[in-house]
Amino acid sequence: MAERLTDAIRAVVTAPPRRVTRLLRSRGRVLLLIVPLALLEAALDGALTLSYRFLIDRAIEPADRRALIFILAVLGATVVAAGGLAILRDRLYVRWAARAVSRVRTAIFEAAQHLPVSYHANHSASDVLGRLSGDVAWLDAWLVTAVNTLLLPALSVLVGAGLLVYLLPWELALAAMLVWPLALIGPRVIAPKAGAAVYDQKAREAAALLVAEEALAAQRVVKAYDLAGPVGQRFAAALGLLERASVRAGTLAALVERSTVIGVYTVQIAAVAVASWLAYSRQITLGAFIAFVTVFWSLGWSLVVLARSAPGLVAAAASVRRIDELLAEPPEEPDRAGAIPAPPLARELALDAVTFAYGDRGPVLRGVSLSVPRGAYVAIVGPSGSGKSSVLNLLARFYDPDDGRVLLDGTDVRGYTRASVRAQLGFVFQDSVLFSASVRENIRAGWPAATDADVEAAARAAEIHDTIVRLPNGYDTPVSGGTLSGGQRQRIAIARALVRNPGVLVLDEATAALDPVTERAINETLFRAGRGRTTIAVTHRLAGVVRADHLVVVAGGEVAERGTHDELLARNGVYADMWRRQQGIAVSGDGGSAEVAPQRLSVSPMLAPLSQELGTLASRFVGQRAAAGDVVVRQGEPGDRFYLIVRGTASVTRAGADGVAVEIGRLSDGDEFGEAALLFDAPRNATVTARTDCLFLTLSRADFLALLDRVPEARAHVESIARARNAPSTTVGPASRSA
Ligand SMILES: Nc1ncnc2c1ncn2[C@@H]1O[C@H](COP(=O)(O)OP(=O)(O)OP(=O)(O)O)[C@@H](O)[C@H]1O
Ligand SMILES: [Mg+2]
């Protein structure tokens, strides 16, 4: 503890949390009042103890009645004064502390609001929230108790030491001060053991909870296999371990407390022995003896209180540093000097030879040029990870290009203010976040000045008005509470984008997370809402954008092709390939199951040679789901299944030489992986993780080999393809692109 305390103090001294201290110092004049008030309180407290000496030596021993009454009256007045001062001080201080904490919270929130998008891209929201809640709570708790656990005890120690010097010869007073650390020997030895025991207790508690959690989550398995007995035994065993750990942790924690008390008593008794001998041999008066014992006693407890406040101080210091770190983050770059508000889009929005990288990782867009004429519906399509969303990030000026320009009617957008460019765009994202407020407030968030009529018009355009009026409280129904479906929530997000009557509607995979029926309906809505506006739709799912006026195909950070759907199919390039992969997979309306058509399988190199058997092969595919974040196949583990992605996106990662996983590709609708597992019993050579909820169709090796036996002439062909692809790096990977 002592080491951690000195470390914490050193850290604060070498890198003082300037921003937090500035916030605490502002309006800190009241503190100048707190310190003298606390000192007065400590002094009155000391006077109270000292009064025993006068009471005994001046009033009781000489039997002086007037002195007795006078001293008692002074005592009474002192108690009243001390109490009143304490109440006044508490009031002043608590109000200051509450306001100071609010200032820190506001500063964190404001700083977070003005951080650039790149900060949020690299830090989770919980990172900021942790500082706003947990760390501020530590600071708050510490501030609130600081006067009582730090300032007052410290002042009492000072006053007590002064009194000791007054009561005793200075050598004795010094000796009396120096014995106190002896009282803390016990806790210093036991505290680390107690800490370890509490940690162990927490681990055992987590282990017991895990058993319970598994048993509850797997109730169907437990019931189906009649496992209640064994599961109960496992829980009982875990509880037994927890009980033992709790006893040990509790005993040691109590012992820390107890040894402190025993230490204080021991030192106290030794001091009483010395002092009583001094009084006995008439070297000090009886009054001095009593006063000494009382001063010594309260001095001891003040020191104990100080020692006990150390862990809180360490934690609070760490929290203050974390808060300070966030406040020190540079905010979003300000608009250029002389930037003017952008005029409304008149002709076209364009990217001109744009090259862009996130930080110092290589460029994700290279020489991209594209044009979005006013009033057109332009779709940016391409494989997952090809850079589609990055194009939107540049249009919205979340980032600026490293090279090339983003143009609004031919003028570089960097000459315009960010807010005025963003005000022309209405965004709908895949995972549209709604605020925990009413439907009306959520829609109005798109344009705070909107009237109720504007909100309703936007809801009608988003084709959600009829649903809203049927909600229990209509437009005033809160969106939280799970009463709205995913599709309805997305329509509210669309209304939020439309209420600002944006010149340009920007859709980033706006319907990708929805089931096929809802997706189709919302795509229709978006087409209708987009009439008379410019629409830029980004998607990897092609079926929704075949009607676009213009398609831009982005692959590997470059524009690979452009044209209408028909032109692109005729070109037989990247787009046509993606189209063939996504066609021929029929999904049920709710997105729960899927079937693959035989002719779709002829697109997969490993399967194509089984030409006459593709119908049977298609019937052998079975559905499999994965939730966002699930690992579908893991590097190093054996695999015997081939996967076809029906809907969803997944990330392919491989552990590098240093064991750190690196993303080597992304897969989405129509992509395949794990083909080598159809022939070989080899470990997977990459990990595939679902980025969104996914539906797969999978084929097992046994089914594949059984069919392959029926087509002996295909076998050699398939094996040669597998061998060619089985440079180990392609055991897992999209069939069409090596991962
Ligand atoms: N904030 C970021 N920081 C670093 N790299 C990023 C960031 N955002 C995206 N990338 C990387 O940039 C590349 C292009 O990403 P982008 O999101 O533009 O692709 P996308 O085509 O929209 O993909 P998807 O279809 O999966 O949404 C990817 O390799 C991705 O890993
Ligand atoms: Mg994207």
XYZ file of N, CA and C in Angstrom, residues 345-555:
633
model
N -26.348 22.244 -52.720
C -25.837 21.513 -53.874
C -26.655 21.892 -55.110
N -25.973 22.306 -56.207
C -26.699 22.700 -57.411
C -26.451 21.722 -58.561
N -25.223 21.230 -58.690
C -24.927 20.371 -59.851
C -24.446 18.979 -59.460
N -23.330 18.912 -58.725
C -22.840 17.565 -58.415
C -21.904 17.551 -57.198
N -21.912 16.393 -56.552
C -20.989 16.121 -55.455
C -19.962 15.171 -56.057
N -18.669 15.403 -55.806
C -17.698 14.555 -56.503
C -16.455 14.291 -55.659
N -15.809 13.171 -55.972
C -14.481 12.885 -55.437
C -13.526 12.993 -56.614
N -12.419 13.700 -56.423
C -11.487 13.886 -57.525
C -10.132 13.292 -57.131
N -9.819 12.135 -57.698
C -8.513 11.466 -57.490
C -8.127 11.409 -56.009
N -9.038 10.879 -55.206
C -8.821 10.892 -53.757
C -8.013 9.692 -53.287
N -7.001 9.978 -52.502
C -6.249 8.932 -51.820
C -6.362 9.202 -50.332
N -6.607 8.114 -49.574
C -6.878 8.325 -48.159
C -6.437 7.114 -47.333
N -5.818 7.399 -46.172
C -5.432 6.331 -45.241
C -5.897 6.710 -43.847
N -6.254 5.685 -43.051
C -6.551 5.917 -41.628
C -5.232 5.869 -40.884
N -4.769 6.983 -40.365
C -3.507 6.997 -39.629
C -2.370 6.559 -40.535
N -1.430 5.756 -39.971
C -0.280 5.398 -40.809
C -0.421 4.006 -41.417
N -1.633 3.388 -41.274
C -1.841 2.152 -42.016
C -2.005 2.532 -43.488
N -1.699 1.633 -44.377
C -1.691 1.937 -45.809
C -3.004 2.527 -46.296
N -2.987 3.151 -47.508
C -4.201 3.800 -48.013
C -5.348 2.805 -48.210
N -6.559 3.216 -47.855
C -7.729 2.376 -48.085
C -8.475 2.849 -49.335
N -8.176 4.064 -49.798
C -8.719 4.540 -51.067
C -7.533 5.051 -51.885
N -7.506 4.657 -53.177
C -6.381 5.081 -54.030
C -6.920 5.681 -55.316
N -6.698 6.952 -55.497
C -7.073 7.621 -56.751
C -8.535 7.453 -57.127
N -9.408 7.551 -56.124
C -10.835 7.347 -56.406
C -11.470 8.633 -56.934
N -12.089 8.534 -58.116
C -12.860 9.660 -58.645
C -14.275 9.165 -58.882
N -15.235 9.916 -58.450
C -16.613 9.575 -58.780
C -17.458 10.821 -58.683
N -18.607 10.776 -59.373
C -19.456 11.955 -59.416
C -20.888 11.555 -59.114
N -21.534 12.355 -58.293
C -22.927 12.118 -57.957
C -23.718 13.335 -58.432
N -24.387 13.246 -59.629
C -25.131 14.403 -60.121
C -26.315 14.695 -59.209
N -26.666 15.949 -59.090
C -27.794 16.330 -58.247
C -29.054 15.617 -58.738
N -29.818 15.051 -57.811
C -31.070 14.394 -58.152
C -30.921 12.933 -58.554
N -29.674 12.437 -58.693
C -29.492 11.044 -59.119
C -29.483 10.100 -57.917
N -29.731 8.823 -58.173
C -29.604 7.777 -57.159
C -28.352 7.003 -57.538
N -27.297 7.199 -56.752
C -26.024 6.545 -57.075
C -25.734 5.504 -55.998
N -25.385 4.297 -56.419
C -25.049 3.254 -55.450
C -23.563 2.969 -55.506
N -22.949 2.899 -54.339
C -21.543 2.500 -54.277
C -21.546 1.074 -53.751
N -21.109 0.131 -54.577
C -21.167 -1.274 -54.179
C -19.770 -1.864 -54.238
N -19.626 -3.039 -53.646
C -18.327 -3.706 -53.676
C -18.211 -4.626 -52.487
N -17.180 -5.459 -52.511
C -17.007 -6.424 -51.423
C -16.821 -5.721 -50.080
N -17.020 -6.476 -49.020
C -16.841 -5.947 -47.680
C -15.386 -5.515 -47.488
N -15.191 -4.360 -46.900
C -13.836 -3.884 -46.629
C -13.184 -3.200 -47.821
N -13.945 -2.966 -48.903
C -13.327 -2.401 -50.103
C -13.167 -0.885 -49.998
N -13.835 -0.250 -49.019
C -13.641 1.197 -48.847
C -14.890 2.021 -49.093
N -16.051 1.372 -49.155
C -17.298 2.094 -49.460
C -17.643 3.107 -48.366
N -17.631 2.644 -47.109
C -17.973 3.573 -46.020
C -16.942 4.687 -45.916
N -15.709 4.374 -46.283
C -14.664 5.401 -46.220
C -14.995 6.561 -47.157
N -15.581 6.248 -48.329
C -15.983 7.309 -49.255
C -16.979 8.235 -48.555
N -17.945 7.637 -47.836
C -18.942 8.453 -47.133
C -18.296 9.280 -46.026
N -17.313 8.663 -45.317
C -16.608 9.397 -44.259
C -15.983 10.677 -44.800
N -15.508 10.610 -46.049
C -14.876 11.788 -46.649
C -15.932 12.809 -47.067
N -17.058 12.303 -47.629
C -18.117 13.235 -48.042
C -18.652 14.002 -46.839
N -18.766 13.320 -45.700
C -19.310 13.966 -44.504
C -18.240 14.750 -43.759
N -17.033 14.704 -44.261
C -15.886 15.355 -43.627
C -15.633 14.870 -42.202
N -15.895 13.561 -41.976
C -15.435 12.971 -40.714
C -13.908 12.881 -40.784
N -13.420 12.717 -42.008
C -11.988 12.731 -42.296
C -11.786 13.580 -43.548
N -10.548 14.042 -43.779
C -10.241 14.728 -45.033
C -9.254 13.869 -45.812
N -9.287 13.936 -47.159
C -8.386 13.088 -47.952
C -6.928 13.497 -47.771
N -6.020 12.522 -47.970
C -4.595 12.838 -47.913
C -4.168 13.478 -49.226
N -4.853 13.061 -50.292
C -4.513 13.588 -51.612
C -5.818 13.647 -52.407
N -5.904 14.572 -53.358
C -7.137 14.708 -54.120
C -8.132 15.574 -53.360
N -9.342 15.720 -53.947
C -10.292 16.662 -53.365
C -11.707 16.091 -53.336
N -12.466 16.565 -52.379
C -13.901 16.308 -52.376
C -14.548 17.614 -52.821
N -15.397 17.539 -53.850
C -15.898 18.767 -54.465
C -17.408 18.895 -54.355
N -17.844 20.085 -54.011
C -19.267 20.399 -54.019
C -19.448 21.466 -55.093
N -20.132 21.086 -56.168
C -20.270 21.971 -57.329
C -18.912 22.531 -57.749
N -17.919 21.667 -57.746
C -16.600 22.061 -58.239
C -15.708 22.765 -57.233
N -16.215 23.038 -56.020
C -15.391 23.739 -55.023
C -14.959 22.756 -53.935
N -13.688 22.827 -53.564
C -13.166 21.965 -52.509
C -13.942 22.196 -51.212
N -14.482 21.109 -50.623
C -15.313 21.289 -49.428
C -14.520 21.791 -48.231
N -13.204 21.713 -48.306
C -12.423 22.204 -47.164
C -12.533 23.714 -46.993
N -13.020 24.381 -48.052
C -13.231 25.825 -47.942
C -14.553 26.160 -47.259
N -15.374 25.130 -47.005
C -16.673 25.358 -46.346
C -16.618 24.896 -44.891
N -17.525 25.416 -44.088
C -17.556 24.946 -42.701
C -18.115 23.519 -42.686
N -17.583 22.717 -41.746
C -18.020 21.316 -41.652
C -19.522 21.219 -41.418
N -19.998 22.035 -40.474
C -21.407 21.924 -40.094
C -22.309 22.193 -41.289
N -21.916 23.142 -42.167
C -22.794 23.487 -43.282
C -22.808 22.381 -44.341
N -21.681 21.663 -44.468
C -21.659 20.529 -45.406
C -22.529 19.408 -44.837
N -22.347 19.120 -43.546
C -23.105 18.023 -42.934
C -24.599 18.315 -42.914
N -24.951 19.611 -42.819
C -26.365 19.975 -42.746
C -27.106 19.609 -44.024
N -26.372 19.441 -45.131
C -27.041 19.085 -46.396
C -27.254 17.590 -46.537
N -26.655 16.811 -45.597
C -26.714 15.353 -45.716
C -27.673 14.780 -44.684
N -28.457 13.783 -45.098
C -29.294 13.049 -44.144
C -28.784 11.626 -44.094
N -28.232 11.237 -42.946
C -27.584 9.930 -42.849
C -28.507 8.850 -42.301
N -28.442 7.669 -42.886
C -29.057 6.483 -42.263
C -27.993 5.389 -42.264
N -27.672 4.899 -41.085
C -26.643 3.865 -40.960
C -27.289 2.494 -40.761
N -26.453 1.461 -40.850
C -26.954 0.095 -40.635
C -27.509 -0.067 -39.226
N -26.732 0.361 -38.239
C -27.171 0.198 -36.856
C -27.557 1.579 -36.333
N -28.701 2.069 -36.819
C -29.104 3.414 -36.428
C -29.399 3.441 -34.934
N -28.711 4.325 -34.240
C -28.905 4.422 -32.799
C -30.043 5.387 -32.530
N -31.031 4.931 -31.775
C -32.082 5.851 -31.351
C -31.788 6.231 -29.908
N -32.143 7.455 -29.539
C -31.906 7.900 -28.159
C -33.048 7.415 -27.278
N -32.790 7.279 -25.991
C -33.866 6.834 -25.115
C -34.764 8.040 -24.820
N -35.639 8.317 -25.767
C -36.581 9.437 -25.676
C -37.807 9.030 -26.482
N -38.758 9.935 -26.613
C -39.968 9.585 -27.342
C -39.687 9.487 -28.841
N -40.638 8.879 -29.561
C -40.522 8.775 -31.010
C -40.371 10.172 -31.609
N -41.193 11.107 -31.121
C -41.157 12.467 -31.653
C -39.773 13.097 -31.466
N -39.249 12.979 -30.243
C -37.942 13.604 -29.990
C -36.853 12.953 -30.832
N -36.984 11.633 -31.059
C -35.982 10.957 -31.879
C -36.003 11.458 -33.311
N -37.197 11.684 -33.841
C -37.271 12.188 -35.222
C -36.779 13.632 -35.258
N -37.195 14.407 -34.248
C -36.823 15.821 -34.235
C -35.316 16.011 -34.062
N -34.638 15.004 -33.540
C -33.188 15.112 -33.361
C -32.498 15.454 -34.683
N -33.140 15.065 -35.819
C -32.554 15.356 -37.130
C -32.567 16.848 -37.449
N -33.507 17.568 -36.827
C -33.611 19.011 -37.066
C -34.349 19.623 -35.885
N -33.614 20.094 -34.885
C -34.237 20.513 -33.626
C -35.338 21.554 -33.788
N -35.318 22.338 -34.902
C -36.332 23.385 -35.058
C -37.626 22.847 -35.663
N -37.673 21.544 -35.972
C -38.841 20.991 -36.664
C -40.101 21.128 -35.820
N -41.222 21.479 -36.475
C -42.513 21.536 -35.772
C -43.099 20.128 -35.734
N -44.185 19.962 -34.964
C -44.837 18.656 -34.921
C -45.305 18.242 -36.312
N -45.732 19.225 -37.104
C -46.186 18.914 -38.462
C -45.021 18.415 -39.314
N -43.834 19.032 -39.143
C -42.646 18.576 -39.886
C -42.317 17.133 -39.504
N -42.386 16.859 -38.180
C -42.060 15.522 -37.690
C -43.016 14.507 -38.320
N -44.283 14.870 -38.367
C -45.275 13.952 -38.908
C -45.067 13.744 -40.406
N -44.739 14.828 -41.105
C -44.489 14.707 -42.548
C -43.307 13.772 -42.798
N -42.270 13.890 -41.984
C -41.096 13.029 -42.150
C -41.476 11.579 -41.875
N -42.305 11.369 -40.847
C -42.719 10.010 -40.518
C -43.565 9.416 -41.649
N -44.382 10.256 -42.273
C -45.171 9.755 -43.411
C -44.249 9.362 -44.549
N -43.261 10.214 -44.820
C -42.334 9.907 -45.914
C -41.563 8.622 -45.622
N -41.297 8.371 -44.349
C -40.583 7.150 -43.975
C -41.561 5.984 -43.832
N -42.847 6.252 -44.104
C -43.906 5.242 -44.067
C -43.982 4.538 -42.714
N -43.929 5.342 -41.652
C -44.011 4.804 -40.307
C -45.100 5.527 -39.515
N -45.696 6.571 -40.125
C -46.702 7.367 -39.414
C -47.854 6.497 -38.889
N -48.385 5.626 -39.753
C -49.533 4.816 -39.337
C -49.180 3.916 -38.159
N -47.979 3.403 -38.170
C -47.549 2.553 -37.057
C -47.441 3.383 -35.782
N -46.896 4.591 -35.912
C -46.675 5.423 -34.717
C -48.011 5.776 -34.060
N -48.995 6.165 -34.871
C -50.251 6.595 -34.234
C -50.947 5.422 -33.553
N -50.590 4.197 -33.931
C -51.192 3.041 -33.255
C -50.440 2.650 -31.978
N -49.318 3.287 -31.702
C -48.574 2.994 -30.461
C -49.371 3.533 -29.271
N -49.154 2.982 -28.073
C -49.957 3.380 -26.911
C -50.030 4.889 -26.709
N -48.905 5.593 -26.860
C -48.928 7.038 -26.670
C -48.566 7.781 -27.946
N -48.817 7.139 -29.081
C -48.533 7.790 -30.352
C -47.101 8.276 -30.430
N -46.967 9.534 -30.863
C -45.627 10.095 -31.044
C -44.869 10.271 -29.734
N -45.598 10.190 -28.608
C -44.922 10.383 -27.326
C -44.488 9.070 -26.696
N -44.657 7.958 -27.426
C -44.227 6.666 -26.892
C -42.701 6.631 -26.848
N -42.128 6.181 -25.727
C -40.665 6.058 -25.689
C -40.190 4.933 -26.613
N -39.047 5.139 -27.287
C -38.571 4.103 -28.209
C -37.901 2.950 -27.475
N -37.490 3.169 -26.225
C -36.846 2.078 -25.495
C -37.931 1.126 -25.015
N -37.504 -0.037 -24.580
C -38.476 -0.962 -24.018
C -38.888 -2.056 -24.986
N -38.232 -2.081 -26.160
C -38.419 -3.226 -27.041
C -39.788 -3.347 -27.669
N -40.563 -2.229 -27.736
C -41.874 -2.345 -28.371
C -41.753 -2.236 -29.894
N -40.626 -1.711 -30.379
C -40.476 -1.492 -31.823
C -39.590 -2.575 -32.432
N -39.965 -3.015 -33.634
C -39.143 -4.008 -34.330
C -37.942 -3.319 -34.952
N -36.973 -4.120 -35.430
C -35.787 -3.562 -36.077
C -36.167 -2.690 -37.265
N -37.143 -3.158 -38.041
C -37.564 -2.404 -39.224
C -38.203 -1.082 -38.836
N -39.025 -1.107 -37.786
C -39.684 0.132 -37.344
C -38.648 1.129 -36.825
N -37.685 0.627 -36.081
C -36.644 1.525 -35.573
C -35.891 2.165 -36.741
N -35.618 1.350 -37.768
C -34.885 1.877 -38.907
C -35.726 2.933 -39.642
N -37.039 2.740 -39.690
C -37.890 3.733 -40.340
C -37.878 5.046 -39.530
N -37.810 4.938 -38.207
C -37.714 6.164 -37.397
C -36.395 6.878 -37.705
N -35.337 6.083 -37.881
C -34.043 6.680 -38.232
C -34.130 7.353 -39.599
N -34.902 6.757 -40.516
C -35.070 7.361 -41.842
C -35.846 8.683 -41.706
N -36.893 8.667 -40.868
C -37.652 9.898 -40.634
C -36.737 10.972 -40.040
N -35.834 10.554 -39.162
C -34.900 11.512 -38.556
C -34.020 12.153 -39.630
N -33.619 11.336 -40.628
C -32.796 11.886 -41.707
C -33.634 12.795 -42.605
N -34.929 12.426 -42.818
C -35.761 13.187 -43.764
C -36.261 14.499 -43.181
N -36.385 14.568 -41.839
C -36.991 15.747 -41.232
C -36.148 16.995 -41.485
N -34.875 16.807 -41.754
C -34.058 18.002 -42.037
C -34.132 18.346 -43.525
N -34.982 17.612 -44.260
C -35.160 17.848 -45.689
C -33.811 17.956 -46.388
N -33.017 16.901 -46.292
C -31.645 16.988 -46.791
C -31.612 16.982 -48.309
N -30.701 17.750 -48.859
C -30.506 17.710 -50.303
C -29.995 16.342 -50.721
N -29.167 15.754 -49.867
C -28.547 14.470 -50.202
C -28.876 13.455 -49.104
N -29.433 12.318 -49.526
C -29.728 11.245 -48.580
C -28.570 10.249 -48.659
N -27.948 9.976 -47.537
C -26.781 9.094 -47.539
C -27.118 7.829 -46.762
N -27.051 6.689 -47.431
C -27.458 5.435 -46.812
C -26.261 4.497 -46.740
N -25.838 4.140 -45.531
C -24.725 3.195 -45.418
C -25.263 1.857 -44.933
N -25.430 0.928 -45.850
C -25.976 -0.403 -45.528
C -27.245 -0.242 -44.698
N -28.099 0.705 -45.127
C -29.240 1.066 -44.284
C -30.180 -0.097 -44.012
N -30.187 -1.095 -44.895
C -31.158 -2.177 -44.693
C -30.485 -3.520 -44.481
N -29.156 -3.530 -44.345
C -28.429 -4.802 -44.329
C -28.777 -5.682 -43.137
N -29.179 -5.060 -42.018
C -29.397 -5.870 -40.817
C -30.832 -6.390 -40.717
N -31.637 -6.095 -41.725
C -33.056 -6.444 -41.605
C -33.353 -7.756 -42.333
N -34.488 -8.373 -41.994
C -34.842 -9.602 -42.693
C -35.262 -9.243 -44.119
N -35.265 -10.220 -45.047
C -35.462 -9.904 -46.469
C -36.762 -9.172 -46.763
N -37.871 -9.555 -46.111
C -39.148 -8.908 -46.420
C -39.106 -7.431 -46.014
N -38.645 -7.157 -44.788
C -38.544 -5.781 -44.309
C -37.553 -4.996 -45.163
N -36.459 -5.658 -45.522
C -35.441 -4.990 -46.334
C -36.043 -4.501 -47.641
N -36.809 -5.384 -48.302
C -37.404 -5.014 -49.585
C -38.352 -3.815 -49.387
N -39.177 -3.892 -48.342
C -40.160 -2.826 -48.113
C -39.456 -1.500 -47.844
N -38.406 -1.532 -47.037
C -37.736 -0.270 -46.699
C -36.963 0.256 -47.902
N -36.409 -0.627 -48.716
C -35.741 -0.156 -49.936
C -36.730 0.582 -50.839
N -37.966 0.059 -50.915
C -39.008 0.745 -51.695
C -39.238 2.148 -51.130
N -39.403 2.203 -49.794
C -39.616 3.491 -49.134
C -38.486 4.459 -49.467
N -37.267 3.957 -49.401
C -36.119 4.824 -49.622
C -36.092 5.341 -51.056
N -36.483 4.482 -51.989
C -36.542 4.936 -53.383
C -37.558 6.072 -53.525
N -38.717 5.858 -52.879
C -39.756 6.908 -52.975
C -39.290 8.191 -52.278
N -38.726 8.041 -51.078
C -38.299 9.231 -50.324
C -37.162 9.954 -51.036
N -36.422 9.204 -51.855
C -35.268 9.792 -52.525
C -35.640 10.584 -53.768
N -36.892 10.467 -54.232
C -37.295 11.225 -55.432
C -37.152 12.714 -55.156
N -36.572 13.424 -56.087
C -36.397 14.859 -55.898
C -35.169 15.172 -55.050
N -34.485 14.146 -54.572
C -33.249 14.375 -53.813
C -32.132 13.613 -54.489
N -30.931 13.894 -54.001
C -29.790 13.102 -54.422
C -29.643 11.979 -53.401
N -29.439 10.755 -53.868
C -29.256 9.657 -52.921
C -27.934 8.956 -53.196
N -27.170 8.735 -52.136
C -25.954 7.934 -52.266
C -26.158 6.729 -51.365
N -26.239 5.547 -51.958
C -26.476 4.345 -51.167
C -25.251 3.455 -51.231
N -24.752 3.058 -50.065
C -23.606 2.165 -50.005
C -24.105 0.802 -49.572
N -23.752 -0.234 -50.309
C -24.190 -1.566 -49.896
C -23.328 -2.649 -50.527
N -23.265 -3.795 -49.842
C -22.595 -4.937 -50.469
C -23.654 -5.894 -51.014
N -24.946 -5.593 -50.718
C -26.011 -6.491 -51.181
C -26.632 -5.867 -52.422
N -26.432 -6.503 -53.564
C -26.715 -5.848 -54.832
C -28.203 -5.768 -55.168
N -29.002 -6.742 -54.707
C -30.397 -6.808 -55.143
C -31.139 -5.503 -54.870
N -30.760 -4.805 -53.802
C -31.493 -3.597 -53.429
C -31.203 -2.388 -54.300
N -30.173 -2.435 -55.116
C -29.784 -1.219 -55.840
C -29.737 -1.406 -57.353
N -30.344 -2.504 -57.871
C -30.289 -2.697 -59.323
C -30.908 -1.526 -60.071
N -31.855 -0.819 -59.410
C -32.536 0.280 -60.093
C -31.766 1.598 -60.041
N -30.637 1.610 -59.381
C -29.895 2.872 -59.251
C -29.570 3.458 -60.624
N -29.529 4.798 -60.696
C -29.197 5.446 -61.972
C -27.779 5.105 -62.383
N -26.943 4.933 -61.339
C -25.528 4.769 -61.625
C -24.917 3.933 -60.507
N -24.111 2.939 -60.886
C -23.451 2.110 -59.874
C -21.945 2.317 -59.968
N -21.316 2.501 -58.820
C -19.856 2.601 -58.787
C -19.364 1.386 -58.014
N -18.533 0.565 -58.649
C -18.044 -0.646 -57.988
C -16.661 -0.356 -57.421
N -16.552 -0.441 -56.111
C -15.262 -0.208 -55.457
C -14.696 -1.567 -55.057
N -13.454 -1.813 -55.406
C -12.796 -3.055 -54.993
C -11.377 -2.723 -54.597
